[in-house]
Short mmCIF file of C-alpha atoms in Angstrom, two decimals:
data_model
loop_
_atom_site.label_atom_id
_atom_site.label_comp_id
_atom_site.label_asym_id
_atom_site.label_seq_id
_atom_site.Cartn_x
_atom_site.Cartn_y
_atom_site.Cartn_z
CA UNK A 247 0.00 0.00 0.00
CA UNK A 248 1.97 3.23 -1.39
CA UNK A 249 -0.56 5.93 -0.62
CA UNK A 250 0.50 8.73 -2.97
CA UNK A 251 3.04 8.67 -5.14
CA UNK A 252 4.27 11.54 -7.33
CA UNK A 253 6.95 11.44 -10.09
CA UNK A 254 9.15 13.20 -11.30
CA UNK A 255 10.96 13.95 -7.44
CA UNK A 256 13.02 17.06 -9.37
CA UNK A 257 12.74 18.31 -12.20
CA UNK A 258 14.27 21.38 -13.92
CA UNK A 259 12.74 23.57 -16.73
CA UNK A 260 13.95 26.06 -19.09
CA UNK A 261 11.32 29.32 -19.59
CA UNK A 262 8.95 28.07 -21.84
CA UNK A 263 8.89 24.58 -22.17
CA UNK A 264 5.99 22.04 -21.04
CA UNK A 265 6.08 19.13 -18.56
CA UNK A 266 3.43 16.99 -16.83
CA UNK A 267 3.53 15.94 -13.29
CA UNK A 268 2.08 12.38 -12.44
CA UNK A 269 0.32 11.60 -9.29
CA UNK A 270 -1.32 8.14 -8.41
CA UNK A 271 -3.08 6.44 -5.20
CA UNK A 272 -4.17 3.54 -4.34
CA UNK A 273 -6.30 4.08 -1.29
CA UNK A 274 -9.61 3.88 -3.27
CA UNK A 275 -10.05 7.57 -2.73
CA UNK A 276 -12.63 9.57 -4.92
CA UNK A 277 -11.31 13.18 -4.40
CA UNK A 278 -7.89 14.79 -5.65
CA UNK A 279 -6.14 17.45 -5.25
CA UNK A 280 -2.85 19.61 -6.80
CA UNK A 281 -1.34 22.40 -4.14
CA UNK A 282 1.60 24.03 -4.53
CA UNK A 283 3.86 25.23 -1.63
CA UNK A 284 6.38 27.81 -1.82
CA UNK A 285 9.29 29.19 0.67
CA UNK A 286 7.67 30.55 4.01
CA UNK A 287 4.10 29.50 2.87
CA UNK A 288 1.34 27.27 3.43
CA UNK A 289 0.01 24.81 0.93
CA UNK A 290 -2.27 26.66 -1.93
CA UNK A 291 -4.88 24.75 -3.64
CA UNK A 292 -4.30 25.02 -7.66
CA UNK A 293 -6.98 22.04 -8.68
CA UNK A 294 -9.07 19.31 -7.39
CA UNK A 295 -11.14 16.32 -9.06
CA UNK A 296 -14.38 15.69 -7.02
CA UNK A 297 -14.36 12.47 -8.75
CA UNK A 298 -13.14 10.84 -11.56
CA UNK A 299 -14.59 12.92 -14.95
CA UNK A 300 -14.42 15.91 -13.01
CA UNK A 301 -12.28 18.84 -12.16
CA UNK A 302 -12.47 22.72 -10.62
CA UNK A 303 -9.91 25.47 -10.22
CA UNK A 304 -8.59 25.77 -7.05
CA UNK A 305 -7.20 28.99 -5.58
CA UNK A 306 -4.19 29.25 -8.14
CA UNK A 307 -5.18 27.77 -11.06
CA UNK A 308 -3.90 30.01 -14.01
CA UNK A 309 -0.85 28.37 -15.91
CA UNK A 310 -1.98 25.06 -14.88
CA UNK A 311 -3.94 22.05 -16.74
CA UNK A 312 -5.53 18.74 -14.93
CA UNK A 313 -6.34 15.58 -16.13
CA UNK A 314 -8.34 12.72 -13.71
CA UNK A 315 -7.19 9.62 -16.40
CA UNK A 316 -8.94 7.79 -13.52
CA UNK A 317 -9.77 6.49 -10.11
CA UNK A 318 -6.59 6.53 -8.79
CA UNK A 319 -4.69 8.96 -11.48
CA UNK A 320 -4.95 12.57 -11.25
CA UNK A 321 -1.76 14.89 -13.48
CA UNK A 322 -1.13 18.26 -13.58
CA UNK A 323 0.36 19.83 -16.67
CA UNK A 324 2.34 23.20 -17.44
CA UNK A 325 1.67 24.10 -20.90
CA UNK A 326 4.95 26.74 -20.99
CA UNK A 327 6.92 27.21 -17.68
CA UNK A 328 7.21 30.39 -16.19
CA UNK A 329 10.10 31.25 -13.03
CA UNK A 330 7.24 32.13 -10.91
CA UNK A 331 5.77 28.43 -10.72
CA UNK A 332 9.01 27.29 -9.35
CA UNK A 333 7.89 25.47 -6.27
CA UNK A 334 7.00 22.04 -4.98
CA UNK A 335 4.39 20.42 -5.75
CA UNK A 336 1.88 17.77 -3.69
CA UNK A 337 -0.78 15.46 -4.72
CA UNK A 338 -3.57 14.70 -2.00
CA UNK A 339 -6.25 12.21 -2.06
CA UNK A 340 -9.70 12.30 0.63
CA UNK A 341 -12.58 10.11 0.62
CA UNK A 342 -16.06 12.32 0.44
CA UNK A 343 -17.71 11.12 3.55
CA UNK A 344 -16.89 10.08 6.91
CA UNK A 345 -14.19 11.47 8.67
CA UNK A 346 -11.90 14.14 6.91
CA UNK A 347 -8.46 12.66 6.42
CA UNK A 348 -6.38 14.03 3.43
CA UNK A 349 -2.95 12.11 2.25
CA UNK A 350 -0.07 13.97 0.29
CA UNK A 351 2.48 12.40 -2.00
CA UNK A 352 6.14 13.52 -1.18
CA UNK A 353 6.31 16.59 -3.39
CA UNK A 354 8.01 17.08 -6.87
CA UNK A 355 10.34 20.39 -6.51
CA UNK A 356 9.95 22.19 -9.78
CA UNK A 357 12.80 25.38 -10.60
CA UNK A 358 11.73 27.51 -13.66
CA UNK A 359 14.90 28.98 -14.91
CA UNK B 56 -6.90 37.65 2.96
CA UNK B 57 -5.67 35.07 4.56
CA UNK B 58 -8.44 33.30 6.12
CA UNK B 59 -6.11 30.59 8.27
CA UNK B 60 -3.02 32.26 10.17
CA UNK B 61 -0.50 30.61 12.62
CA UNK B 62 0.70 33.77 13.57
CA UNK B 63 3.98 32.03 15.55
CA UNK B 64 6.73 31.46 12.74
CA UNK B 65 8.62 29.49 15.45
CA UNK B 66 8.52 27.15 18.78
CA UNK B 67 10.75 25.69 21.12
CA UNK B 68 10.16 23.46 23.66
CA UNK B 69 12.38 21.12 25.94
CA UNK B 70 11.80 17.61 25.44
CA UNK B 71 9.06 16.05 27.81
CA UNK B 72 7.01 19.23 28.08
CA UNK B 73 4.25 20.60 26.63
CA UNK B 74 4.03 21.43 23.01
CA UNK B 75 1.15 24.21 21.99
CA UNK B 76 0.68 25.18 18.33
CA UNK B 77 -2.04 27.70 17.69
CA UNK B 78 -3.99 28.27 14.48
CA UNK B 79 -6.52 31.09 14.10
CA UNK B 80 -9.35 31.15 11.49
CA UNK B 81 -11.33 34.14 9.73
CA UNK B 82 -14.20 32.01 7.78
CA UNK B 83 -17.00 30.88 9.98
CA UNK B 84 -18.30 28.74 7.18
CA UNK B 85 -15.28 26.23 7.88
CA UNK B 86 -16.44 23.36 9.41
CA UNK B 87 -13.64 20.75 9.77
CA UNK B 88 -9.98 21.43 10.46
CA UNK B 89 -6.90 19.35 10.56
CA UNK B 90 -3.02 19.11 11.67
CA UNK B 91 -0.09 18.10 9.21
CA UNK B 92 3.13 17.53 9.95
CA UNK B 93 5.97 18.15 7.77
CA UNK B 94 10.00 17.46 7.44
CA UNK B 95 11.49 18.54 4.92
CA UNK B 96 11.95 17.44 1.24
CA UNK B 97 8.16 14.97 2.82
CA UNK B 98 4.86 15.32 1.70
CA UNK B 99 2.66 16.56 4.93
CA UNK B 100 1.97 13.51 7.18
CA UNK B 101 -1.81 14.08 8.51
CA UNK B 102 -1.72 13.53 12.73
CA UNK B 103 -5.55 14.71 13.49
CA UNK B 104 -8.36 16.23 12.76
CA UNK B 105 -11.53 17.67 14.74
CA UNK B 106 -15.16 18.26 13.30
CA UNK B 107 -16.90 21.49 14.21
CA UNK B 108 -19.30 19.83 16.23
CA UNK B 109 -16.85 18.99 18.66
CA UNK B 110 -14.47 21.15 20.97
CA UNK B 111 -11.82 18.38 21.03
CA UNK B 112 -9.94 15.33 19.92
CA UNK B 113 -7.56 13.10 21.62
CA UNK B 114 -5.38 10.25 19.65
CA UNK B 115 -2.31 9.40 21.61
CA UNK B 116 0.13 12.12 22.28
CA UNK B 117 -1.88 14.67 20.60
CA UNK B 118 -4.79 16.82 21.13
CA UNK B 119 -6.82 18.89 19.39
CA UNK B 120 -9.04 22.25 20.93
CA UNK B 121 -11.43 23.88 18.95
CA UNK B 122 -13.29 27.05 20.25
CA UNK B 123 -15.75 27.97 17.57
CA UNK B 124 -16.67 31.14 18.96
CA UNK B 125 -12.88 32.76 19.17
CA UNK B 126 -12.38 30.93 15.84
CA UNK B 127 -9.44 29.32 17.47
CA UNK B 128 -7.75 25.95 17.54
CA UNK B 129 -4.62 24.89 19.01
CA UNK B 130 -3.00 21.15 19.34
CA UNK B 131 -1.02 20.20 22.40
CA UNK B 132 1.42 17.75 21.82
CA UNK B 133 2.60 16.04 25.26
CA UNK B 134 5.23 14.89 26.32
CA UNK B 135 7.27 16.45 23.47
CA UNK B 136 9.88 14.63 21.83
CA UNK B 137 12.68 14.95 19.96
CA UNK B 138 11.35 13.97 16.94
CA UNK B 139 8.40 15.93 16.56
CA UNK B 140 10.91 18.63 15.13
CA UNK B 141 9.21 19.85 12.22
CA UNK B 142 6.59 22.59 10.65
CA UNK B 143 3.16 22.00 11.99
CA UNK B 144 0.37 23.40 9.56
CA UNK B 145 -3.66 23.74 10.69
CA UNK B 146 -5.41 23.42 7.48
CA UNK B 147 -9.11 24.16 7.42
CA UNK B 148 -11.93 22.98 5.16
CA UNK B 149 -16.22 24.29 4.47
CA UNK B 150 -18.74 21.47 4.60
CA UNK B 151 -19.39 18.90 1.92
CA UNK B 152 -20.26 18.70 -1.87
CA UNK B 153 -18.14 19.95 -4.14
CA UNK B 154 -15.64 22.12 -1.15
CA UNK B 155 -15.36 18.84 0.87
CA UNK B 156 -10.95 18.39 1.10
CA UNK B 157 -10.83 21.62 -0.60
CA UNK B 158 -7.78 22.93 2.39
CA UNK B 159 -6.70 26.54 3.15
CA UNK B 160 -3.74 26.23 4.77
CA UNK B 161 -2.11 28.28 7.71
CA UNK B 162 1.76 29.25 7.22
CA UNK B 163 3.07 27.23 9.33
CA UNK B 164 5.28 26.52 12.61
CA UNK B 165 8.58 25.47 13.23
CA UNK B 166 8.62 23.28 16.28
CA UNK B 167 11.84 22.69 18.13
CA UNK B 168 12.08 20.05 20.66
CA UNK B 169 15.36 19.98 22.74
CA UNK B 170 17.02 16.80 24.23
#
């Protein structure tokens, strides 16, 4: 049982260019989420899939793309980089009911240059 | 406007005593609010959460205290140890549909536990 999983771990981008981060779990969980955190901050919300065939902009959405492939995949894609989306990254997952327990991935760490 | 705010940056605290993080909240429409702990170069690791029909939550070590009417929360970790050096976040959610897990997040506190 991996929870959430993210790849890339790094990854370095030139001004510009396009890359899409991956983000899986495997806790049966209908709801996903994309935050991004940067130095001296809390998390920020940039988009969230209710459920799979759905998705709604968070608070930071612009710059960003989502894509729930399915149940248990949820990516997030930068059409062309910019410096100021240099931060890390973190995949959540929540079931809707019951209790309120949300699970991160370990982060992808994303530099613009 | 920041509508979740840990307004200490930093803590220290001797090992074995009392550990007490405090999160204040602006939205009275949030109804569910959690604790994450984080080292660095981790994900957040969730440690509890409270609904707003309650004023608290035990589960081992840690507790959480809700006042609803101060909009305030804190979470007392005791005894303190060691390794619970790391940056505590509140994170705060509104009720169900479609804002269910949808977290604003506080800023965060270092914690500092001495040997």
């Amino acid at each position: 049982n991996a929870g959430v999983t993210q790849t890339p771990k790094f990854q370095v981008l030139k001004t510009g260019q396009s890359m899409t981060l991956q983000c899986a779990q495997d806790m049966n969980h209908n709801s996903m989420y994309w935050y991004r955190q940067d130095p001296g901050m809390g998390l920020r919300l940039i988009y969230y899939s209710a459920s799979e065939g759905t998705t709604d902009k968070g608070e930071v959405p612009n710059g960003y793309n989502v894509s729930r492939l399915n149940k248990r995949e949820f990516s997030l894609r930068l059409e062309s980089a910019a410096p100021s989306q240099t931060s890390v990254y973190f995949c959540a997952s929540t079931r809707t009911s019951g209790f309120l327990e949300q699970y991160f991935g370990p982060g992808t760490r994303l530099t613009v240059t | 406007d920041q509508q979740v705010k840990q307004n200490s940056p930093s803590l220290s605290v001797q090992e074995g005593r009392i550990s007490i993080l405090n999160c204040d909240y602006t939205n009275s429409m949030f109804d569910y609010f959690l604790w994450y702990k984080k080292y660095p170069a981790e994900g957040p690791t969730f440690l509890i959460s409270i609904s707003s029909i309650k004023d608290k939550n035990e589960d081992g070590r840690f507790t959480v205290f809700l006042n609803k009417s101060a909009k305030h929360l804190s979470l007392h970790i005791v005894p303190s140890q060691p390794g619970d050096s790391a940056v505590y976040f509140c994170a705060a959610s509104a009720p169900g549909g479609t804002s269910y897990g949808k977290l604003t997040f506080g800023q965060g506190t270092i914690l500092t536990v001495h040997p």
